[in-house]
Tab-separated table of N, CA and C and ligand atoms in Angstrom:
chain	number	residue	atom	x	y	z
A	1	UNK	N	0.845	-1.195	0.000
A	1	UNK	CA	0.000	0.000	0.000
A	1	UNK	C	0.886	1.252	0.000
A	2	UNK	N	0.664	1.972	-1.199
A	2	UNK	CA	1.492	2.972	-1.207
A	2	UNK	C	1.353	4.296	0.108
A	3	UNK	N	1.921	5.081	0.385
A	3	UNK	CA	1.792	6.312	1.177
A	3	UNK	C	0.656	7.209	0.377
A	4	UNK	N	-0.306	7.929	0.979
A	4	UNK	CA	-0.752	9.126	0.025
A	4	UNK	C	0.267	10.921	0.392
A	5	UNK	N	0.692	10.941	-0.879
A	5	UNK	CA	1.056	12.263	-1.136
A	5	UNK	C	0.425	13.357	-1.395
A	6	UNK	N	-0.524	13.362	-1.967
A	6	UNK	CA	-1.369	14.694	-2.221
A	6	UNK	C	-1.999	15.344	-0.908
A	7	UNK	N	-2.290	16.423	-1.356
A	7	UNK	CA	-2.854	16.981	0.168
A	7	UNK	C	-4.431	16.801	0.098
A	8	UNK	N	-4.853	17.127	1.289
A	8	UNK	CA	-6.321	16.838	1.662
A	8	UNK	C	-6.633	15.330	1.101
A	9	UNK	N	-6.014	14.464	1.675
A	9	UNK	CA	-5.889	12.812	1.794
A	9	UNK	C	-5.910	12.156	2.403
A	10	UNK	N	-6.163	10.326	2.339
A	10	UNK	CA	-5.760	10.088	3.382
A	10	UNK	C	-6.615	8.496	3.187
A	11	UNK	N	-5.661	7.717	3.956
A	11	UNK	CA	-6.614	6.421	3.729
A	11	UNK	C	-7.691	6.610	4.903
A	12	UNK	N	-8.048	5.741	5.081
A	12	UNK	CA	-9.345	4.950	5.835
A	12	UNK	C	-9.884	3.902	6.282
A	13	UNK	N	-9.586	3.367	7.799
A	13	UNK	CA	-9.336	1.971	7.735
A	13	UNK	C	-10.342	1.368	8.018
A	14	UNK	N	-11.340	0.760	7.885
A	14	UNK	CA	-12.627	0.248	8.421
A	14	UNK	C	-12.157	-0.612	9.500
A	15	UNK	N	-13.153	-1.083	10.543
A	15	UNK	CA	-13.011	-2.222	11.328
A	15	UNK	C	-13.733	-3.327	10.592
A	16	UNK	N	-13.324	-4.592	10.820
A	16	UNK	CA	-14.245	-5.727	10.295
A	16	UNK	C	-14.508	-6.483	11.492
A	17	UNK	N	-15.548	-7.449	11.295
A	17	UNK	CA	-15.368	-8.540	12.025
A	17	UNK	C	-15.451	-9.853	11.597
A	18	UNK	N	-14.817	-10.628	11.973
A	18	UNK	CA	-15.154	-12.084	11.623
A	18	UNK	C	-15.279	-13.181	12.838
A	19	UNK	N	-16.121	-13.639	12.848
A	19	UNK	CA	-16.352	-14.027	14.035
A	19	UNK	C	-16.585	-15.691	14.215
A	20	UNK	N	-16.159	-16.479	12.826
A	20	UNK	CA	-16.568	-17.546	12.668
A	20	UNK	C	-17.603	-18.220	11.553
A	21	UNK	N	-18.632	-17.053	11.921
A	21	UNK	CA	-19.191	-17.041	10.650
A	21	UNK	C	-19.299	-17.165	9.717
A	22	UNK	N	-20.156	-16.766	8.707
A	22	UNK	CA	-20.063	-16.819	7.273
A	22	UNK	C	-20.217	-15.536	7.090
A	23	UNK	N	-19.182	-14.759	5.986
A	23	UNK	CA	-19.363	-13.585	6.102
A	23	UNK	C	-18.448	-12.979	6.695
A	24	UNK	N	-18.446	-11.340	6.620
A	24	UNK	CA	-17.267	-10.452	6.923
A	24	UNK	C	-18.425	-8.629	7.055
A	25	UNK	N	-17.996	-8.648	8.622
A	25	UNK	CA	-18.732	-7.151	8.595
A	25	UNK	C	-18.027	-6.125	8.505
A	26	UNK	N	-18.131	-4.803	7.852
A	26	UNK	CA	-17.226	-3.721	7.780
A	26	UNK	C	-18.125	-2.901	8.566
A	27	UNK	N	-17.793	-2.011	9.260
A	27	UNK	CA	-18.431	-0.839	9.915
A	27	UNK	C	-17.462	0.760	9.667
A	28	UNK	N	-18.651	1.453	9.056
A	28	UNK	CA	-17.701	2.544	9.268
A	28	UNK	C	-18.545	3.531	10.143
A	29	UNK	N	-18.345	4.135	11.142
A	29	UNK	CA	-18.918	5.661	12.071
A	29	UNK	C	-18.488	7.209	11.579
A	30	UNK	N	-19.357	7.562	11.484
A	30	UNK	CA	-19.177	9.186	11.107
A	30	UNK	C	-18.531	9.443	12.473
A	31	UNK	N	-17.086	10.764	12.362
A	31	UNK	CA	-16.779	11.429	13.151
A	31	UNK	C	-16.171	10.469	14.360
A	32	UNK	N	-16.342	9.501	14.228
A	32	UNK	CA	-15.317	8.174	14.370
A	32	UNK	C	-14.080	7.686	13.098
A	33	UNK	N	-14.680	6.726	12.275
A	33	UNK	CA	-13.620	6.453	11.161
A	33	UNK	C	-13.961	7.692	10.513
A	34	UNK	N	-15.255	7.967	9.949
A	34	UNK	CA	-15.121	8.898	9.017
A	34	UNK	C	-14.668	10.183	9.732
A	35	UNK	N	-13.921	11.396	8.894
A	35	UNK	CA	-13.720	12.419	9.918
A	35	UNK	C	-14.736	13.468	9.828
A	36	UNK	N	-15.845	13.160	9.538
A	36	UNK	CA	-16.813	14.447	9.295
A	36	UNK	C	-17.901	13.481	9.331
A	37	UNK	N	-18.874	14.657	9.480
A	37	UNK	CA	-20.509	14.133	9.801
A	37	UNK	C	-21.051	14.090	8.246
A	38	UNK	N	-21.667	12.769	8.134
A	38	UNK	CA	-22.051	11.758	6.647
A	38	UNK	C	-23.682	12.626	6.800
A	39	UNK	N	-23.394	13.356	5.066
A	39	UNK	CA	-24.885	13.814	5.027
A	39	UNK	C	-25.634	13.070	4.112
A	40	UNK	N	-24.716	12.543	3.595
A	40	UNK	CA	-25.012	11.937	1.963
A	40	UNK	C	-24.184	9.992	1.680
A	41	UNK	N	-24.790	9.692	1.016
A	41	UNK	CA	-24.159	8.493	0.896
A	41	UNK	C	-24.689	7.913	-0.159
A	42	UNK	N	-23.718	7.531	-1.281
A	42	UNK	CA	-24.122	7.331	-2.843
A	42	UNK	C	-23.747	6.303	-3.197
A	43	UNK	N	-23.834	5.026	-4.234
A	43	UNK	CA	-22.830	4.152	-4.714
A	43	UNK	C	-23.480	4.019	-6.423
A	44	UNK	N	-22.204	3.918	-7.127
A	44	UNK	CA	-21.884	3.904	-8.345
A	44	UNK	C	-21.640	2.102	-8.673
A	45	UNK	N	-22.653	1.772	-9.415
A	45	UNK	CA	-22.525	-0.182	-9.642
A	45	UNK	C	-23.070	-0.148	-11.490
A	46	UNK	N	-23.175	-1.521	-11.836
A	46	UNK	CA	-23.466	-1.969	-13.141
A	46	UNK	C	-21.874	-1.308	-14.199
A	47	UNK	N	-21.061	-0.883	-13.255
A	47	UNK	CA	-19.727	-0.368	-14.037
A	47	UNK	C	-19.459	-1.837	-15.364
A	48	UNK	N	-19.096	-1.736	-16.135
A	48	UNK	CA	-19.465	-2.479	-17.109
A	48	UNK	C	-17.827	-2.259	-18.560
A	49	UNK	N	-17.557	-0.945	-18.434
A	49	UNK	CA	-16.622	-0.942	-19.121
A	49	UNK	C	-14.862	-0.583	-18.263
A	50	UNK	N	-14.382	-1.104	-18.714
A	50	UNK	CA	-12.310	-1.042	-18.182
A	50	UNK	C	-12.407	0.568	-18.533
A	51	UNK	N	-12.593	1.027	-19.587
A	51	UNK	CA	-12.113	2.136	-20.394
A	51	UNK	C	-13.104	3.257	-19.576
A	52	UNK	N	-13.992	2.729	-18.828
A	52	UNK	CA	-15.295	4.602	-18.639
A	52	UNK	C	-13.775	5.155	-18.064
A	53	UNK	N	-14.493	6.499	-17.636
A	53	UNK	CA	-13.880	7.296	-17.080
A	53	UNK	C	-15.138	8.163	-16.264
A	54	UNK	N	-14.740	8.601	-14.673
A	54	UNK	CA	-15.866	8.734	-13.977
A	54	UNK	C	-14.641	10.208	-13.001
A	55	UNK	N	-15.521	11.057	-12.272
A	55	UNK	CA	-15.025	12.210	-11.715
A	55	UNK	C	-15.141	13.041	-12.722
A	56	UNK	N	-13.457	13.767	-12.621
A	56	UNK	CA	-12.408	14.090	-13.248
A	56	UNK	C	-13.397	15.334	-13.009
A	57	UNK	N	-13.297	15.831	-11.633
A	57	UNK	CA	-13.468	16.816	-11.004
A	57	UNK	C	-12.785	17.055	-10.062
A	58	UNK	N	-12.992	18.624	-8.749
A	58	UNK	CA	-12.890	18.497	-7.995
A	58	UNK	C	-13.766	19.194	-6.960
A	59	UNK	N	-14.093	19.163	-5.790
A	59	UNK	CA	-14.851	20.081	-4.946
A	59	UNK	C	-14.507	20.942	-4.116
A	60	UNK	N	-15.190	22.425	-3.860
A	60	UNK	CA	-14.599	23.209	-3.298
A	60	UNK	C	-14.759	23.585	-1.632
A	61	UNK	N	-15.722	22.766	-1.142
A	61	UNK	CA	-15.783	22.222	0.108
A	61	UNK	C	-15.954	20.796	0.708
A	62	UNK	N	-16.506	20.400	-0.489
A	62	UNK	CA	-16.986	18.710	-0.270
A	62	UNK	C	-15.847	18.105	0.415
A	63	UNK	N	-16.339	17.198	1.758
A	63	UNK	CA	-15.553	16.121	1.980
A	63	UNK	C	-16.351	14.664	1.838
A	64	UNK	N	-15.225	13.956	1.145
A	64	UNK	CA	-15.886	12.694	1.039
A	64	UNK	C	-15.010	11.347	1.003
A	65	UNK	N	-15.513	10.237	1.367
A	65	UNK	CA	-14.530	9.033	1.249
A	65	UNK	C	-14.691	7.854	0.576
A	66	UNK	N	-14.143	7.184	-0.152
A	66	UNK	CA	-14.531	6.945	-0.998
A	66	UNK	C	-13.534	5.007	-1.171
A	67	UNK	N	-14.988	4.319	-1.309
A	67	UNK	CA	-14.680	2.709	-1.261
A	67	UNK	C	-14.707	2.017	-2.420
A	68	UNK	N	-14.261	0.920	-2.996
A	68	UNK	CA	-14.533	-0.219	-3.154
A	68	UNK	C	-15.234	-1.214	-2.585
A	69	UNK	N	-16.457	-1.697	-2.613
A	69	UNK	CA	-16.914	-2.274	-1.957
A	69	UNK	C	-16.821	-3.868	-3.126
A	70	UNK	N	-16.654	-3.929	-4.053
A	70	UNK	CA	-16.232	-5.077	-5.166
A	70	UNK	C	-15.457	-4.823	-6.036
A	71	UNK	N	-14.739	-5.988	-6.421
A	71	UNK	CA	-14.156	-5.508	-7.866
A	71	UNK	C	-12.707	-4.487	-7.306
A	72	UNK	N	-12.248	-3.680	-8.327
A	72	UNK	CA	-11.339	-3.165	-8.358
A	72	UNK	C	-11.591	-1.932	-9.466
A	73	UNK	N	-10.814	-0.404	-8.642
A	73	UNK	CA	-10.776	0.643	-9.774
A	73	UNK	C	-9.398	0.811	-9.547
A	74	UNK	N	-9.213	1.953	-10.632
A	74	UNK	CA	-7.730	2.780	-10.271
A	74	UNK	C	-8.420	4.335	-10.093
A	75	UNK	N	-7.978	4.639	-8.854
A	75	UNK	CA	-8.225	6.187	-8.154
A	75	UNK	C	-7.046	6.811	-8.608
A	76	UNK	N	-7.103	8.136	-9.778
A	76	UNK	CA	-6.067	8.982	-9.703
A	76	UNK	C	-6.834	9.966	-8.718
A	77	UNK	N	-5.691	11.031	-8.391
A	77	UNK	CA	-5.715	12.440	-7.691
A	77	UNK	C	-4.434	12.966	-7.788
A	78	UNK	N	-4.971	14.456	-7.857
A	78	UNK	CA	-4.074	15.049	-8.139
A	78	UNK	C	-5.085	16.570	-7.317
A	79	UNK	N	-3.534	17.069	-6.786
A	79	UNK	CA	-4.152	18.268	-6.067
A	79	UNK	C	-3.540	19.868	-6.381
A	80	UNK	N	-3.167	19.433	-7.968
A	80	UNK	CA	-2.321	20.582	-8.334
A	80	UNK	C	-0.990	20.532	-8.287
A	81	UNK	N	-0.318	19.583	-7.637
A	81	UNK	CA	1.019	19.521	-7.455
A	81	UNK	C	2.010	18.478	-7.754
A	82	UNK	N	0.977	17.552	-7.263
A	82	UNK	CA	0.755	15.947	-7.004
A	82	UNK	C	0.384	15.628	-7.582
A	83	UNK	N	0.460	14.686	-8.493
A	83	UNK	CA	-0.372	13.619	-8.603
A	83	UNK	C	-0.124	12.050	-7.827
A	84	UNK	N	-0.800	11.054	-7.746
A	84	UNK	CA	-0.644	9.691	-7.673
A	84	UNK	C	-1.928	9.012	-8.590
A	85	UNK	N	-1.505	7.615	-8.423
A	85	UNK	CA	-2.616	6.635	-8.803
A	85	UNK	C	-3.081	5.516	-7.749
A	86	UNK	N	-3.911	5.084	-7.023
A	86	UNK	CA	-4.339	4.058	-6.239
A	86	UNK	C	-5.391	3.131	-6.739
A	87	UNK	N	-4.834	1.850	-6.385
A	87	UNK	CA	-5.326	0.291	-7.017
A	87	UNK	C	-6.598	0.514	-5.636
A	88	UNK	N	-7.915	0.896	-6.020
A	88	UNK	CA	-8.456	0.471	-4.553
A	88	UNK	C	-9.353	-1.270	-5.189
A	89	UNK	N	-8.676	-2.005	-4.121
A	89	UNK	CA	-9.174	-3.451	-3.934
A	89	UNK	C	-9.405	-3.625	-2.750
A	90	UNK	N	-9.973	-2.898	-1.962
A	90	UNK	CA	-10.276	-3.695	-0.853
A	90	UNK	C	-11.574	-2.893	-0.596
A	91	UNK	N	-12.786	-3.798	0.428
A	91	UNK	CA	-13.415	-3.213	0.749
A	91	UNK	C	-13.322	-2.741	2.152
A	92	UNK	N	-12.295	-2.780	3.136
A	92	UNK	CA	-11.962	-2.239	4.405
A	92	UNK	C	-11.080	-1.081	4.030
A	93	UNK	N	-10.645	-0.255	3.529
A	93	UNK	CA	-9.689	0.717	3.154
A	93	UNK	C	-10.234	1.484	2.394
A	94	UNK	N	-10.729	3.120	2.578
A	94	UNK	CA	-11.478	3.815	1.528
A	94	UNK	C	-10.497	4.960	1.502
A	95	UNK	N	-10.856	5.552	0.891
A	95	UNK	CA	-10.037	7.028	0.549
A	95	UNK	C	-10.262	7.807	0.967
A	96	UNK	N	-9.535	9.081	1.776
A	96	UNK	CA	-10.274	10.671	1.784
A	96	UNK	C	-10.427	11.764	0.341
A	97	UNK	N	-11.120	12.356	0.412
A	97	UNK	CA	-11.703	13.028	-1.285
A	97	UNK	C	-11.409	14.816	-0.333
A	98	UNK	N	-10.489	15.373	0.267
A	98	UNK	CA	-11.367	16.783	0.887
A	98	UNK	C	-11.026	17.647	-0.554
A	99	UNK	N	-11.474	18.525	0.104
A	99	UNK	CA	-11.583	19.688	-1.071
A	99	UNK	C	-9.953	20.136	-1.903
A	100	UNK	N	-10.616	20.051	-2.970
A	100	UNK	CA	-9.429	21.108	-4.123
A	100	UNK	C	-8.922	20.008	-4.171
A	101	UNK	N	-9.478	18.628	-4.703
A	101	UNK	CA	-8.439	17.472	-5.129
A	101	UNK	C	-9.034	16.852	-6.077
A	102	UNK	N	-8.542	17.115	-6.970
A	102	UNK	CA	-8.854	16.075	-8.714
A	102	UNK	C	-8.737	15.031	-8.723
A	103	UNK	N	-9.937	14.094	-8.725
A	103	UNK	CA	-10.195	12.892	-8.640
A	103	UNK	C	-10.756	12.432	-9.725
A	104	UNK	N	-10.057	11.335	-10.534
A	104	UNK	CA	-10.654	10.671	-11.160
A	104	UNK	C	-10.599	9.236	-10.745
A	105	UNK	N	-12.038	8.246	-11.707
A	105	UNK	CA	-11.923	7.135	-11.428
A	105	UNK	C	-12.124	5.976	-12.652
A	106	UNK	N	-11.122	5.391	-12.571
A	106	UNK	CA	-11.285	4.251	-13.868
A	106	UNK	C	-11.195	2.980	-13.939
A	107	UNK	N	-10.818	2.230	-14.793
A	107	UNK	CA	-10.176	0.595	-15.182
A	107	UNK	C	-10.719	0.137	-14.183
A	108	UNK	N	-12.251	0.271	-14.359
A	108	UNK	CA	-13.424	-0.616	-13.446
A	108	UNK	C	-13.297	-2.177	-13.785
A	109	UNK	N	-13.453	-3.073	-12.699
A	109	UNK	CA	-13.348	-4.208	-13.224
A	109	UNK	C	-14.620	-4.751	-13.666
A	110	UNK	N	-15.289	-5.864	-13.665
A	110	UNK	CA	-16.699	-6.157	-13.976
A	110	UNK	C	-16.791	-6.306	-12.720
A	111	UNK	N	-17.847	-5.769	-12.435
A	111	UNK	CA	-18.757	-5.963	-10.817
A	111	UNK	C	-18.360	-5.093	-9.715
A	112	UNK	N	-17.450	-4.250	-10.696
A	112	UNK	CA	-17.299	-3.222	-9.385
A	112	UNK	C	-18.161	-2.564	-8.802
A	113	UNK	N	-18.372	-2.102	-7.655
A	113	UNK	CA	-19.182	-1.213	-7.010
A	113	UNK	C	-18.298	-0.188	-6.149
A	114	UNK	N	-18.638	1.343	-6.142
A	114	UNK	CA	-17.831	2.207	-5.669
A	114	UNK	C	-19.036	2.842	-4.338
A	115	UNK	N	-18.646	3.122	-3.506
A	115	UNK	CA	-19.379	3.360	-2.210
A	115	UNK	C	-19.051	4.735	-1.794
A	116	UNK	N	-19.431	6.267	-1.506
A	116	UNK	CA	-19.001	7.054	-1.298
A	116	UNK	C	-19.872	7.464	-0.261
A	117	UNK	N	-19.710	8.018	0.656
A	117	UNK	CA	-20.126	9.021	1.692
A	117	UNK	C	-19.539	10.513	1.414
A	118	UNK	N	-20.433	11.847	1.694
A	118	UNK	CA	-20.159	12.683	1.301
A	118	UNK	C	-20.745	13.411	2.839
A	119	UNK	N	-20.040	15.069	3.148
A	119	UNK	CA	-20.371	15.801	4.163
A	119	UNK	C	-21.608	16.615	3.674
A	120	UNK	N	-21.760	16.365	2.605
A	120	UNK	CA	-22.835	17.706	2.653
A	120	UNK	C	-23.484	17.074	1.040
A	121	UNK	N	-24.993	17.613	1.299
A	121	UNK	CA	-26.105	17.064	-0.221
A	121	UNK	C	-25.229	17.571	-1.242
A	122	UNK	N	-26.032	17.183	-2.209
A	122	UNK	CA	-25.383	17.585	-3.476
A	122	UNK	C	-25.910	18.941	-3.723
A	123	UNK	N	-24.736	19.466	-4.241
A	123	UNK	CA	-24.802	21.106	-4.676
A	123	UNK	C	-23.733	20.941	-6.311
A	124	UNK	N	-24.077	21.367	-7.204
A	124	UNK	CA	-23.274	21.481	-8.090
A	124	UNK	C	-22.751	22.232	-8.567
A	125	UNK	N	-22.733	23.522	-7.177
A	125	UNK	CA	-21.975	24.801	-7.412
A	125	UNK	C	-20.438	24.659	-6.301
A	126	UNK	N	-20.713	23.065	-5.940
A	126	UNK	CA	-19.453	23.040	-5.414
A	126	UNK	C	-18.383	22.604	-5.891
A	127	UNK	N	-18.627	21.802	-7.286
A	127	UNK	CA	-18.172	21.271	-8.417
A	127	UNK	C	-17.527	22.301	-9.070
A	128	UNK	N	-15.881	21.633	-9.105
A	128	UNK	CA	-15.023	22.116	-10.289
A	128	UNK	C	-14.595	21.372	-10.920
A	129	UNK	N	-15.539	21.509	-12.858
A	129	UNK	CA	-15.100	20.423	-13.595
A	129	UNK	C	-14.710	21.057	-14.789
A	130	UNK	N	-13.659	22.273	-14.764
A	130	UNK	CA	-12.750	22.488	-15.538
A	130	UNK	C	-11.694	22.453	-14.653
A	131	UNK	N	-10.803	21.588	-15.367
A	131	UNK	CA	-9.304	21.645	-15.099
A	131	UNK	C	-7.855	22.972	-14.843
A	132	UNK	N	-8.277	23.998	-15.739
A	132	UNK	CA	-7.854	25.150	-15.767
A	132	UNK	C	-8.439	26.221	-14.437
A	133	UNK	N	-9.630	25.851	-14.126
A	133	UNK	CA	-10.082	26.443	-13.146
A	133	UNK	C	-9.717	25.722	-12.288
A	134	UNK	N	-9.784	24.206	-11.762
A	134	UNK	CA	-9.109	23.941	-10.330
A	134	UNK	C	-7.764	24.142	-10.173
A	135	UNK	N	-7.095	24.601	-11.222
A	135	UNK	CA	-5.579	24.824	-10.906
A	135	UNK	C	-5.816	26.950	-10.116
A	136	UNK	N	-6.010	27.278	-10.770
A	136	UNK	CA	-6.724	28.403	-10.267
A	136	UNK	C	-7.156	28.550	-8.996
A	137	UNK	N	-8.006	27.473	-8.378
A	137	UNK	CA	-8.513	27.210	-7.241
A	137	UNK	C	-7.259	26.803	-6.755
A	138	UNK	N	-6.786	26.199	-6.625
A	138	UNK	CA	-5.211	25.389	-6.006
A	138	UNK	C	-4.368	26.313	-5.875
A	139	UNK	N	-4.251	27.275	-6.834
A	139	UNK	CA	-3.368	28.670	-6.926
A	139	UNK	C	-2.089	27.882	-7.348
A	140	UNK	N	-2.191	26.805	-8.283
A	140	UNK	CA	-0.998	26.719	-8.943
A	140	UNK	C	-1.094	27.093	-10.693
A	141	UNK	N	0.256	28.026	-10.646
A	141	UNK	CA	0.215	28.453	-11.762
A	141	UNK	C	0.758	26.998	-12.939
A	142	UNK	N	-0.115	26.759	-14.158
A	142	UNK	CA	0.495	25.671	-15.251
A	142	UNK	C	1.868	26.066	-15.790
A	143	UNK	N	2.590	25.179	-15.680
A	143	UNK	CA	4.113	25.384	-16.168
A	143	UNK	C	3.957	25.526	-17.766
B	1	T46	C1	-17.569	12.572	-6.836
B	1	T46	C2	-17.329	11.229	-7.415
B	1	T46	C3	-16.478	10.361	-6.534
B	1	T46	C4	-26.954	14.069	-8.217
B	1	T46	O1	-28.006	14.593	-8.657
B	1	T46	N1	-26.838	13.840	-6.877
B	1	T46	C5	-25.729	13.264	-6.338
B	1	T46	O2	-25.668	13.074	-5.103
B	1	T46	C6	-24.648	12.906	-7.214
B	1	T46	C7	-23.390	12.257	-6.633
B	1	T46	C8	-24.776	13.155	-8.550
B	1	T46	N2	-25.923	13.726	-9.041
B	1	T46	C9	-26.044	13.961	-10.476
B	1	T46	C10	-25.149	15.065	-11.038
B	1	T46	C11	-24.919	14.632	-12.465
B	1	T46	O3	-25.949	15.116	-13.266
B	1	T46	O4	-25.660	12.770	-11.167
B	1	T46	C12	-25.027	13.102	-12.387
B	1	T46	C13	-23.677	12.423	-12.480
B	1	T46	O5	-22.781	13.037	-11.535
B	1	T46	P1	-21.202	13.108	-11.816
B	1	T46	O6	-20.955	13.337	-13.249
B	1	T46	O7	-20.632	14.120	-10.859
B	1	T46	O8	-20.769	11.621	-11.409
B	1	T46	P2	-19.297	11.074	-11.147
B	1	T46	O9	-19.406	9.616	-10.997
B	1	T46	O10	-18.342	11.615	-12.146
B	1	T46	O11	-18.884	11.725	-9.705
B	1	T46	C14	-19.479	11.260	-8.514
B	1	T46	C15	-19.932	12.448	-7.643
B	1	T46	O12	-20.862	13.264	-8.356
B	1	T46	C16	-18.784	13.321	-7.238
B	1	T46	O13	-19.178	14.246	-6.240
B	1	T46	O14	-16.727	13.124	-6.145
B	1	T46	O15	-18.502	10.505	-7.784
């Protein structure tokens, strides 16, 4: 598992349990694991092609975290400075999303399902989905 470099990041470790059973429980708590109070909670499934391409935004207050719950994607981000790429395969390990970080998501496998919790409803004036403008927002000038 690589380190995250970008800023406003961060993994996320769920607890599980296994107890003998059949089966595997994940729990996540707002303001416990998660670090903010969950207003919203979305999931993205029937992913179907390797090639979509999903985000490739960023938000200007939104915090959010962001799972695999099947399957496998590749999470880029980039926060203006940074970039990385993350293999998320697991469903105990989610991502932090905070603000002013370019997230995209791809090379869905078949059956993936992506799980997100978000701090606040949807507003789509919190959305920055020009690229030239979140660098702007970031206050990094393009080389
Ligand atoms: C994000 C990544 C990880 C709503 O009406 N309500 C909602 O709560 C959401 C999430 C979306 N929408 C509408 C807005 C668009 O008309 O659904 C449509 C598709 O949204 P978008 O193109 O933003 O979808 P993704 O998969 O590119 O991004 C989503 C989230 O929107 C976004 O906040 O960070 O997942």
């Amino acid at each position: 598992m690589d380190a995250i470099v970008v800023r406003n990041s961060g993994y996320i470790r769920l607890k599980q349990i296994t107890d003998g059973r059949d089966g595997r429980l994940c729990i996540m708590e707002a303001l416990r694991d998660i670090p903010f109070a969950v207003k919203r909670v979305y999931y993205i499934n029937h992913l179907e092609n390797r090639v979509s391409i999903r985000g490739e935004h960023a938000h200007k207050q939104l915090q959010q975290a962001i799972f695999c719950l099947q399957g496998s994607f590749l999470l880029r981000l980039d926060d203006g400075t940074r970039r990385q790429e993350i293999l998320m395969n697991r469903d105990d390990l989610g991502v932090l999303l905070g603000p002013g970080l370019w997230h995209t998501m791809t090379g869905f496998s078949p059956g993936c399902i992506l799980l997100v919790v978000a701090s606040d409803y949807y507003d789509e004036a919190d959305y920055i989905r020009d690229y030239e403008e979140f660098l702007r927002f970031v206050g990094t000038e393009r080389a």
